[in-house]
């Protein structure tokens, strides 16, 4: 965004070129918990000092002009071995802030998973029999497009309530912290 508006930031100046770079510094934090009267104050002081620690890595866009790169290396007192040319743009994590803006007109509507047609309720007040559907044919589910609650969760609930089921064994992976299946044992 800044590069696209450099003329506005520097009116009357001719912009010849621009390059993004990122500098990583290293500074060990040394805070003695026993000696520090106020641990928070001591940590804040060390973190401020860290901003001026010795550079250990300079990431630059591959397109950077050699003269500009030489200037950065010289001024930052960094070795060529600590320079990492990368395809630009660098560090796209800042774009997450754009996604969190309160601009609903720029966002996709929330996706709502559907119930697989073979597991859909038939004009009845009771939930469909998942076992009966599986006896008729195999059902291939594709999450998140097929609803977890009307397929896997319903299957587990029905199995848990079936007297003929002796045990339910499953392997869970990649569950989120707020997932109902990750909180049950």
PDB file of N, CA and C in Angstrom, residues 72-159:
ATOM      1  N   UNK A  72      22.456  -0.996   2.329  1.00  0.00           N
ATOM      2  CA  UNK A  72      21.837  -1.623   3.505  1.00  0.00           C
ATOM      3  C   UNK A  72      22.850  -2.484   4.269  1.00  0.00           C
ATOM      4  N   UNK A  73      23.601  -3.304   3.541  1.00  0.00           N
ATOM      5  CA  UNK A  73      24.584  -4.186   4.174  1.00  0.00           C
ATOM      6  C   UNK A  73      25.613  -3.357   4.940  1.00  0.00           C
ATOM      7  N   UNK A  74      26.073  -2.285   4.304  1.00  0.00           N
ATOM      8  CA  UNK A  74      27.095  -1.432   4.929  1.00  0.00           C
ATOM      9  C   UNK A  74      26.536  -0.703   6.155  1.00  0.00           C
ATOM     10  N   UNK A  75      25.375  -0.083   6.018  1.00  0.00           N
ATOM     11  CA  UNK A  75      24.803   0.708   7.115  1.00  0.00           C
ATOM     12  C   UNK A  75      24.337  -0.157   8.288  1.00  0.00           C
ATOM     13  N   UNK A  76      23.860  -1.343   7.984  1.00  0.00           N
ATOM     14  CA  UNK A  76      23.381  -2.225   9.050  1.00  0.00           C
ATOM     15  C   UNK A  76      24.492  -3.082   9.635  1.00  0.00           C
ATOM     16  N   UNK A  77      25.682  -2.995   9.013  1.00  0.00           N
ATOM     17  CA  UNK A  77      26.830  -3.781   9.474  1.00  0.00           C
ATOM     18  C   UNK A  77      26.477  -5.267   9.531  1.00  0.00           C
ATOM     19  N   UNK A  78      25.993  -5.765   8.408  1.00  0.00           N
ATOM     20  CA  UNK A  78      25.579  -7.158   8.296  1.00  0.00           C
ATOM     21  C   UNK A  78      26.414  -7.818   7.206  1.00  0.00           C
ATOM     22  N   UNK A  79      26.694  -9.100   7.339  1.00  0.00           N
ATOM     23  CA  UNK A  79      27.517  -9.787   6.343  1.00  0.00           C
ATOM     24  C   UNK A  79      26.651 -10.263   5.181  1.00  0.00           C
ATOM     25  N   UNK A  80      27.285 -10.519   4.048  1.00  0.00           N
ATOM     26  CA  UNK A  80      26.567 -11.028   2.863  1.00  0.00           C
ATOM     27  C   UNK A  80      25.907 -12.372   3.168  1.00  0.00           C
ATOM     28  N   UNK A  81      26.510 -13.166   4.051  1.00  0.00           N
ATOM     29  CA  UNK A  81      25.954 -14.478   4.401  1.00  0.00           C
ATOM     30  C   UNK A  81      24.626 -14.347   5.145  1.00  0.00           C
ATOM     31  N   UNK A  82      24.371 -13.176   5.715  1.00  0.00           N
ATOM     32  CA  UNK A  82      23.138 -12.951   6.468  1.00  0.00           C
ATOM     33  C   UNK A  82      22.047 -12.285   5.626  1.00  0.00           C
ATOM     34  N   UNK A  83      22.291 -12.143   4.318  1.00  0.00           N
ATOM     35  CA  UNK A  83      21.330 -11.543   3.400  1.00  0.00           C
ATOM     36  C   UNK A  83      20.578 -12.661   2.685  1.00  0.00           C
ATOM     37  N   UNK A  84      19.253 -12.590   2.710  1.00  0.00           N
ATOM     38  CA  UNK A  84      18.410 -13.609   2.096  1.00  0.00           C
ATOM     39  C   UNK A  84      17.501 -12.969   1.055  1.00  0.00           C
ATOM     40  N   UNK A  85      17.870 -13.073  -0.237  1.00  0.00           N
ATOM     41  CA  UNK A  85      16.977 -12.566  -1.288  1.00  0.00           C
ATOM     42  C   UNK A  85      15.789 -13.514  -1.448  1.00  0.00           C
ATOM     43  N   UNK A  86      14.594 -12.965  -1.453  1.00  0.00           N
ATOM     44  CA  UNK A  86      13.372 -13.764  -1.535  1.00  0.00           C
ATOM     45  C   UNK A  86      12.458 -13.187  -2.604  1.00  0.00           C
ATOM     46  N   UNK A  87      11.624 -14.032  -3.201  1.00  0.00           N
ATOM     47  CA  UNK A  87      10.636 -13.481  -4.132  1.00  0.00           C
ATOM     48  C   UNK A  87       9.647 -12.628  -3.344  1.00  0.00           C
ATOM     49  N   UNK A  88       9.369 -11.441  -3.836  1.00  0.00           N
ATOM     50  CA  UNK A  88       8.469 -10.537  -3.119  1.00  0.00           C
ATOM     51  C   UNK A  88       7.031 -10.927  -3.324  1.00  0.00           C
ATOM     52  N   UNK A  89       6.134 -10.365  -2.642  1.00  0.00           N
ATOM     53  CA  UNK A  89       6.337  -9.448  -1.524  1.00  0.00           C
ATOM     54  C   UNK A  89       6.712 -10.204  -0.243  1.00  0.00           C
ATOM     55  N   UNK A  90       7.370  -9.494   0.658  1.00  0.00           N
ATOM     56  CA  UNK A  90       7.812 -10.077   1.924  1.00  0.00           C
ATOM     57  C   UNK A  90       6.712  -9.955   2.968  1.00  0.00           C
ATOM     58  N   UNK A  91       6.615 -10.935   3.842  1.00  0.00           N
ATOM     59  CA  UNK A  91       5.754 -10.908   5.033  1.00  0.00           C
ATOM     60  C   UNK A  91       4.316 -10.461   4.747  1.00  0.00           C
ATOM     61  N   UNK A  92       3.531 -11.365   4.234  1.00  0.00           N
ATOM     62  CA  UNK A  92       2.134 -11.064   3.921  1.00  0.00           C
ATOM     63  C   UNK A  92       1.218 -11.142   5.141  1.00  0.00           C
ATOM     64  N   UNK A  93       1.772 -11.408   6.335  1.00  0.00           N
ATOM     65  CA  UNK A  93       0.916 -11.524   7.519  1.00  0.00           C
ATOM     66  C   UNK A  93       0.195 -10.220   7.835  1.00  0.00           C
ATOM     67  N   UNK A  94       0.754  -9.094   7.406  1.00  0.00           N
ATOM     68  CA  UNK A  94       0.081  -7.814   7.622  1.00  0.00           C
ATOM     69  C   UNK A  94      -1.257  -7.727   6.915  1.00  0.00           C
ATOM     70  N   UNK A  95      -1.459  -8.542   5.896  1.00  0.00           N
ATOM     71  CA  UNK A  95      -2.722  -8.517   5.159  1.00  0.00           C
ATOM     72  C   UNK A  95      -3.880  -9.087   5.980  1.00  0.00           C
ATOM     73  N   UNK A  96      -3.574  -9.846   7.036  1.00  0.00           N
ATOM     74  CA  UNK A  96      -4.642 -10.371   7.875  1.00  0.00           C
ATOM     75  C   UNK A  96      -5.457  -9.235   8.492  1.00  0.00           C
ATOM     76  N   UNK A  97      -4.827  -8.110   8.736  1.00  0.00           N
ATOM     77  CA  UNK A  97      -5.534  -6.969   9.319  1.00  0.00           C
ATOM     78  C   UNK A  97      -6.606  -6.460   8.360  1.00  0.00           C
ATOM     79  N   UNK A  98      -6.339  -6.552   7.063  1.00  0.00           N
ATOM     80  CA  UNK A  98      -7.334  -6.119   6.076  1.00  0.00           C
ATOM     81  C   UNK A  98      -8.557  -7.025   6.154  1.00  0.00           C
ATOM     82  N   UNK A  99      -8.316  -8.329   6.310  1.00  0.00           N
ATOM     83  CA  UNK A  99      -9.421  -9.276   6.412  1.00  0.00           C
ATOM     84  C   UNK A  99     -10.265  -9.088   7.649  1.00  0.00           C
ATOM     85  N   UNK A 100      -9.703  -8.472   8.683  1.00  0.00           N
ATOM     86  CA  UNK A 100     -10.466  -8.283   9.919  1.00  0.00           C
ATOM     87  C   UNK A 100     -11.216  -6.949   9.952  1.00  0.00           C
ATOM     88  N   UNK A 101     -11.111  -6.162   8.875  1.00  0.00           N
ATOM     89  CA  UNK A 101     -11.846  -4.899   8.829  1.00  0.00           C
ATOM     90  C   UNK A 101     -13.348  -5.156   8.817  1.00  0.00           C
ATOM     91  N   UNK A 102     -14.093  -4.256   9.412  1.00  0.00           N
ATOM     92  CA  UNK A 102     -15.550  -4.390   9.457  1.00  0.00           C
ATOM     93  C   UNK A 102     -16.136  -3.878   8.136  1.00  0.00           C
ATOM     94  N   UNK A 103     -15.965  -4.678   7.083  1.00  0.00           N
ATOM     95  CA  UNK A 103     -16.471  -4.340   5.754  1.00  0.00           C
ATOM     96  C   UNK A 103     -17.183  -5.566   5.186  1.00  0.00           C
ATOM     97  N   UNK A 104     -18.388  -5.872   5.669  1.00  0.00           N
ATOM     98  CA  UNK A 104     -19.077  -7.092   5.232  1.00  0.00           C
ATOM     99  C   UNK A 104     -19.320  -7.148   3.728  1.00  0.00           C
ATOM    100  N   UNK A 105     -19.421  -5.997   3.083  1.00  0.00           N
ATOM    101  CA  UNK A 105     -19.676  -6.007   1.637  1.00  0.00           C
ATOM    102  C   UNK A 105     -18.477  -6.524   0.838  1.00  0.00           C
ATOM    103  N   UNK A 106     -17.309  -6.602   1.471  1.00  0.00           N
ATOM    104  CA  UNK A 106     -16.110  -7.097   0.800  1.00  0.00           C
ATOM    105  C   UNK A 106     -15.808  -8.565   1.132  1.00  0.00           C
ATOM    106  N   UNK A 107     -16.685  -9.177   1.898  1.00  0.00           N
ATOM    107  CA  UNK A 107     -16.422 -10.549   2.343  1.00  0.00           C
ATOM    108  C   UNK A 107     -17.433 -11.514   1.730  1.00  0.00           C
ATOM    109  N   UNK A 108     -16.998 -12.754   1.615  1.00  0.00           N
ATOM    110  CA  UNK A 108     -17.899 -13.802   1.161  1.00  0.00           C
ATOM    111  C   UNK A 108     -18.937 -14.054   2.237  1.00  0.00           C
ATOM    112  N   UNK A 109     -20.116 -14.467   1.805  1.00  0.00           N
ATOM    113  CA  UNK A 109     -21.123 -14.851   2.785  1.00  0.00           C
ATOM    114  C   UNK A 109     -20.644 -16.113   3.483  1.00  0.00           C
ATOM    115  N   UNK A 110     -21.031 -16.254   4.745  1.00  0.00           N
ATOM    116  CA  UNK A 110     -20.617 -17.421   5.517  1.00  0.00           C
ATOM    117  C   UNK A 110     -21.147 -18.686   4.847  1.00  0.00           C
ATOM    118  N   UNK A 111     -20.254 -19.660   4.686  1.00  0.00           N
ATOM    119  CA  UNK A 111     -20.644 -20.920   4.053  1.00  0.00           C
ATOM    120  C   UNK A 111     -21.360 -21.794   5.071  1.00  0.00           C
ATOM    121  N   UNK A 112     -22.474 -22.352   4.647  1.00  0.00           N
ATOM    122  CA  UNK A 112     -23.232 -23.261   5.510  1.00  0.00           C
ATOM    123  C   UNK A 112     -23.220 -24.628   4.847  1.00  0.00           C
ATOM    124  N   UNK A 113     -22.677 -25.599   5.555  1.00  0.00           N
ATOM    125  CA  UNK A 113     -22.585 -26.955   5.016  1.00  0.00           C
ATOM    126  C   UNK A 113     -23.963 -27.551   4.852  1.00  0.00           C
ATOM    127  N   UNK A 114     -24.114 -28.361   3.828  1.00  0.00           N
ATOM    128  CA  UNK A 114     -25.399 -29.008   3.575  1.00  0.00           C
ATOM    129  C   UNK A 114     -25.396 -30.447   4.049  1.00  0.00           C
ATOM    130  N   UNK A 115     -26.567 -31.022   4.127  1.00  0.00           N
ATOM    131  CA  UNK A 115     -26.707 -32.429   4.498  1.00  0.00           C
ATOM    132  C   UNK A 115     -26.614 -33.263   3.236  1.00  0.00           C
ATOM    133  N   UNK A 116     -25.803 -34.294   3.266  1.00  0.00           N
ATOM    134  CA  UNK A 116     -25.661 -35.193   2.114  1.00  0.00           C
ATOM    135  C   UNK A 116     -27.036 -35.750   1.748  1.00  0.00           C
ATOM    136  N   UNK A 117     -27.297 -35.854   0.446  1.00  0.00           N
ATOM    137  CA  UNK A 117     -28.641 -36.261  -0.001  1.00  0.00           C
ATOM    138  C   UNK A 117     -29.044 -37.639   0.519  1.00  0.00           C
ATOM    139  N   UNK A 118     -28.084 -38.540   0.705  1.00  0.00           N
ATOM    140  CA  UNK A 118     -28.431 -39.876   1.204  1.00  0.00           C
ATOM    141  C   UNK A 118     -28.689 -39.890   2.715  1.00  0.00           C
ATOM    142  N   UNK A 119     -28.378 -38.795   3.400  1.00  0.00           N
ATOM    143  CA  UNK A 119     -28.601 -38.705   4.842  1.00  0.00           C
ATOM    144  C   UNK A 119     -29.660 -37.660   5.191  1.00  0.00           C
ATOM    145  N   UNK A 120     -30.269 -37.089   4.179  1.00  0.00           N
ATOM    146  CA  UNK A 120     -31.258 -36.028   4.400  1.00  0.00           C
ATOM    147  C   UNK A 120     -32.521 -36.591   5.023  1.00  0.00           C
ATOM    148  N   UNK A 121     -33.164 -35.752   5.799  1.00  0.00           N
ATOM    149  CA  UNK A 121     -34.405 -36.149   6.452  1.00  0.00           C
ATOM    150  C   UNK A 121     -35.514 -36.275   5.413  1.00  0.00           C
ATOM    151  N   UNK A 122     -36.289 -37.316   5.563  1.00  0.00           N
ATOM    152  CA  UNK A 122     -37.460 -37.508   4.712  1.00  0.00           C
ATOM    153  C   UNK A 122     -38.641 -37.027   5.532  1.00  0.00           C
ATOM    154  N   UNK A 123     -39.557 -36.366   4.954  1.00  0.00           N
ATOM    155  CA  UNK A 123     -40.701 -35.760   5.651  1.00  0.00           C
ATOM    156  C   UNK A 123     -41.122 -36.565   6.876  1.00  0.00           C
ATOM    157  N   UNK A 124     -40.363 -36.372   7.946  1.00  0.00           N
ATOM    158  CA  UNK A 124     -40.612 -37.100   9.185  1.00  0.00           C
ATOM    159  C   UNK A 124     -40.126 -36.234  10.330  1.00  0.00           C
ATOM    160  N   UNK A 125     -40.697 -36.433  11.487  1.00  0.00           N
ATOM    161  CA  UNK A 125     -40.286 -35.657  12.655  1.00  0.00           C
ATOM    162  C   UNK A 125     -39.013 -36.213  13.266  1.00  0.00           C
ATOM    163  N   UNK A 126     -38.676 -37.465  12.949  1.00  0.00           N
ATOM    164  CA  UNK A 126     -37.482 -38.065  13.539  1.00  0.00           C
ATOM    165  C   UNK A 126     -36.300 -37.961  12.573  1.00  0.00           C
ATOM    166  N   UNK A 127     -35.125 -37.992  13.148  1.00  0.00           N
ATOM    167  CA  UNK A 127     -33.900 -37.928  12.340  1.00  0.00           C
ATOM    168  C   UNK A 127     -33.791 -39.197  11.501  1.00  0.00           C
ATOM    169  N   UNK A 128     -33.184 -39.096  10.320  1.00  0.00           N
ATOM    170  CA  UNK A 128     -33.063 -40.283   9.462  1.00  0.00           C
ATOM    171  C   UNK A 128     -32.159 -41.341  10.089  1.00  0.00           C
ATOM    172  N   UNK A 129     -32.390 -42.576   9.717  1.00  0.00           N
ATOM    173  CA  UNK A 129     -31.615 -43.699  10.217  1.00  0.00           C
ATOM    174  C   UNK A 129     -30.333 -43.799   9.391  1.00  0.00           C
ATOM    175  N   UNK A 130     -29.200 -43.416   9.990  1.00  0.00           N
ATOM    176  CA  UNK A 130     -27.918 -43.420   9.287  1.00  0.00           C
ATOM    177  C   UNK A 130     -27.529 -44.850   8.935  1.00  0.00           C
ATOM    178  N   UNK A 131     -27.776 -45.802   9.840  1.00  0.00           N
ATOM    179  CA  UNK A 131     -27.438 -47.203   9.567  1.00  0.00           C
ATOM    180  C   UNK A 131     -28.203 -47.708   8.340  1.00  0.00           C
ATOM    181  N   UNK A 132     -29.487 -47.357   8.229  1.00  0.00           N
ATOM    182  CA  UNK A 132     -30.296 -47.790   7.080  1.00  0.00           C
ATOM    183  C   UNK A 132     -29.741 -47.192   5.792  1.00  0.00           C
ATOM    184  N   UNK A 133     -29.333 -45.926   5.844  1.00  0.00           N
ATOM    185  CA  UNK A 133     -28.760 -45.285   4.656  1.00  0.00           C
ATOM    186  C   UNK A 133     -27.472 -45.979   4.243  1.00  0.00           C
ATOM    187  N   UNK A 134     -26.664 -46.388   5.214  1.00  0.00           N
ATOM    188  CA  UNK A 134     -25.396 -47.054   4.911  1.00  0.00           C
ATOM    189  C   UNK A 134     -25.608 -48.489   4.442  1.00  0.00           C
ATOM    190  N   UNK A 135     -26.724 -49.109   4.869  1.00  0.00           N
ATOM    191  CA  UNK A 135     -27.032 -50.447   4.364  1.00  0.00           C
ATOM    192  C   UNK A 135     -27.405 -50.381   2.878  1.00  0.00           C
ATOM    193  N   UNK A 136     -28.012 -49.276   2.471  1.00  0.00           N
ATOM    194  CA  UNK A 136     -28.420 -49.108   1.067  1.00  0.00           C
ATOM    195  C   UNK A 136     -27.221 -48.852   0.158  1.00  0.00           C
ATOM    196  N   UNK A 137     -26.289 -48.055   0.611  1.00  0.00           N
ATOM    197  CA  UNK A 137     -25.117 -47.719  -0.219  1.00  0.00           C
ATOM    198  C   UNK A 137     -24.074 -47.022   0.629  1.00  0.00           C
ATOM    199  N   UNK A 138     -22.838 -47.006   0.111  1.00  0.00           N
ATOM    200  CA  UNK A 138     -21.765 -46.238   0.747  1.00  0.00           C
ATOM    201  C   UNK A 138     -22.067 -44.763   0.579  1.00  0.00           C
ATOM    202  N   UNK A 139     -21.676 -43.983   1.559  1.00  0.00           N
ATOM    203  CA  UNK A 139     -21.883 -42.534   1.501  1.00  0.00           C
ATOM    204  C   UNK A 139     -20.527 -41.863   1.645  1.00  0.00           C
ATOM    205  N   UNK A 140     -20.124 -41.150   0.598  1.00  0.00           N
ATOM    206  CA  UNK A 140     -18.856 -40.425   0.623  1.00  0.00           C
ATOM    207  C   UNK A 140     -19.132 -38.998   1.069  1.00  0.00           C
ATOM    208  N   UNK A 141     -18.479 -38.596   2.157  1.00  0.00           N
ATOM    209  CA  UNK A 141     -18.669 -37.252   2.696  1.00  0.00           C
ATOM    210  C   UNK A 141     -17.454 -36.397   2.386  1.00  0.00           C
ATOM    211  N   UNK A 142     -17.689 -35.137   2.123  1.00  0.00           N
ATOM    212  CA  UNK A 142     -16.615 -34.199   1.845  1.00  0.00           C
ATOM    213  C   UNK A 142     -16.809 -32.995   2.762  1.00  0.00           C
ATOM    214  N   UNK A 143     -16.011 -32.991   3.837  1.00  0.00           N
ATOM    215  CA  UNK A 143     -16.093 -31.879   4.789  1.00  0.00           C
ATOM    216  C   UNK A 143     -15.143 -30.792   4.323  1.00  0.00           C
ATOM    217  N   UNK A 144     -15.506 -29.548   4.379  1.00  0.00           N
ATOM    218  CA  UNK A 144     -16.614 -28.953   5.126  1.00  0.00           C
ATOM    219  C   UNK A 144     -17.894 -28.795   4.323  1.00  0.00           C
ATOM    220  N   UNK A 145     -17.942 -29.335   3.097  1.00  0.00           N
ATOM    221  CA  UNK A 145     -19.127 -29.122   2.267  1.00  0.00           C
ATOM    222  C   UNK A 145     -20.322 -29.913   2.748  1.00  0.00           C
ATOM    223  N   UNK A 146     -20.076 -31.136   3.232  1.00  0.00           N
ATOM    224  CA  UNK A 146     -21.152 -31.912   3.840  1.00  0.00           C
ATOM    225  C   UNK A 146     -21.109 -31.656   5.342  1.00  0.00           C
ATOM    226  N   UNK A 147     -22.267 -31.447   5.918  1.00  0.00           N
ATOM    227  CA  UNK A 147     -22.368 -31.114   7.328  1.00  0.00           C
ATOM    228  C   UNK A 147     -21.837 -32.235   8.217  1.00  0.00           C
ATOM    229  N   UNK A 148     -20.994 -31.863   9.164  1.00  0.00           N
ATOM    230  CA  UNK A 148     -20.457 -32.825  10.126  1.00  0.00           C
ATOM    231  C   UNK A 148     -21.571 -33.276  11.079  1.00  0.00           C
ATOM    232  N   UNK A 149     -22.397 -32.330  11.507  1.00  0.00           N
ATOM    233  CA  UNK A 149     -23.419 -32.659  12.516  1.00  0.00           C
ATOM    234  C   UNK A 149     -24.504 -33.569  11.962  1.00  0.00           C
ATOM    235  N   UNK A 150     -24.837 -33.463  10.667  1.00  0.00           N
ATOM    236  CA  UNK A 150     -25.890 -34.322  10.119  1.00  0.00           C
ATOM    237  C   UNK A 150     -25.335 -35.599   9.503  1.00  0.00           C
ATOM    238  N   UNK A 151     -24.037 -35.810   9.652  1.00  0.00           N
ATOM    239  CA  UNK A 151     -23.443 -37.046   9.116  1.00  0.00           C
ATOM    240  C   UNK A 151     -22.684 -37.767  10.219  1.00  0.00           C
ATOM    241  N   UNK A 152     -21.466 -37.376  10.466  1.00  0.00           N
ATOM    242  CA  UNK A 152     -20.608 -38.074  11.435  1.00  0.00           C
ATOM    243  C   UNK A 152     -21.190 -37.986  12.846  1.00  0.00           C
ATOM    244  N   UNK A 153     -21.563 -36.806  13.259  1.00  0.00           N
ATOM    245  CA  UNK A 153     -22.094 -36.643  14.625  1.00  0.00           C
ATOM    246  C   UNK A 153     -23.389 -37.440  14.801  1.00  0.00           C
ATOM    247  N   UNK A 154     -24.269 -37.373  13.813  1.00  0.00           N
ATOM    248  CA  UNK A 154     -25.529 -38.131  13.898  1.00  0.00           C
ATOM    249  C   UNK A 154     -25.242 -39.634  13.933  1.00  0.00           C
ATOM    250  N   UNK A 155     -24.274 -40.085  13.139  1.00  0.00           N
ATOM    251  CA  UNK A 155     -23.879 -41.496  13.117  1.00  0.00           C
ATOM    252  C   UNK A 155     -23.388 -41.935  14.494  1.00  0.00           C
ATOM    253  N   UNK A 156     -22.515 -41.109  15.119  1.00  0.00           N
ATOM    254  CA  UNK A 156     -21.992 -41.440  16.442  1.00  0.00           C
ATOM    255  C   UNK A 156     -23.099 -41.451  17.497  1.00  0.00           C
ATOM    256  N   UNK A 157     -24.001 -40.487  17.423  1.00  0.00           N
ATOM    257  CA  UNK A 157     -25.102 -40.434  18.383  1.00  0.00           C
ATOM    258  C   UNK A 157     -26.002 -41.657  18.242  1.00  0.00           C
ATOM    259  N   UNK A 158     -26.275 -42.017  16.990  1.00  0.00           N
ATOM    260  CA  UNK A 158     -27.131 -43.189  16.765  1.00  0.00           C
ATOM    261  C   UNK A 158     -26.424 -44.455  17.239  1.00  0.00           C
ATOM    262  N   UNK A 159     -25.134 -44.561  16.988  1.00  0.00           N
ATOM    263  CA  UNK A 159     -24.371 -45.735  17.425  1.00  0.00           C
ATOM    264  C   UNK A 159     -24.331 -45.803  18.955  1.00  0.00           C
TER     265      UNK A 159
END
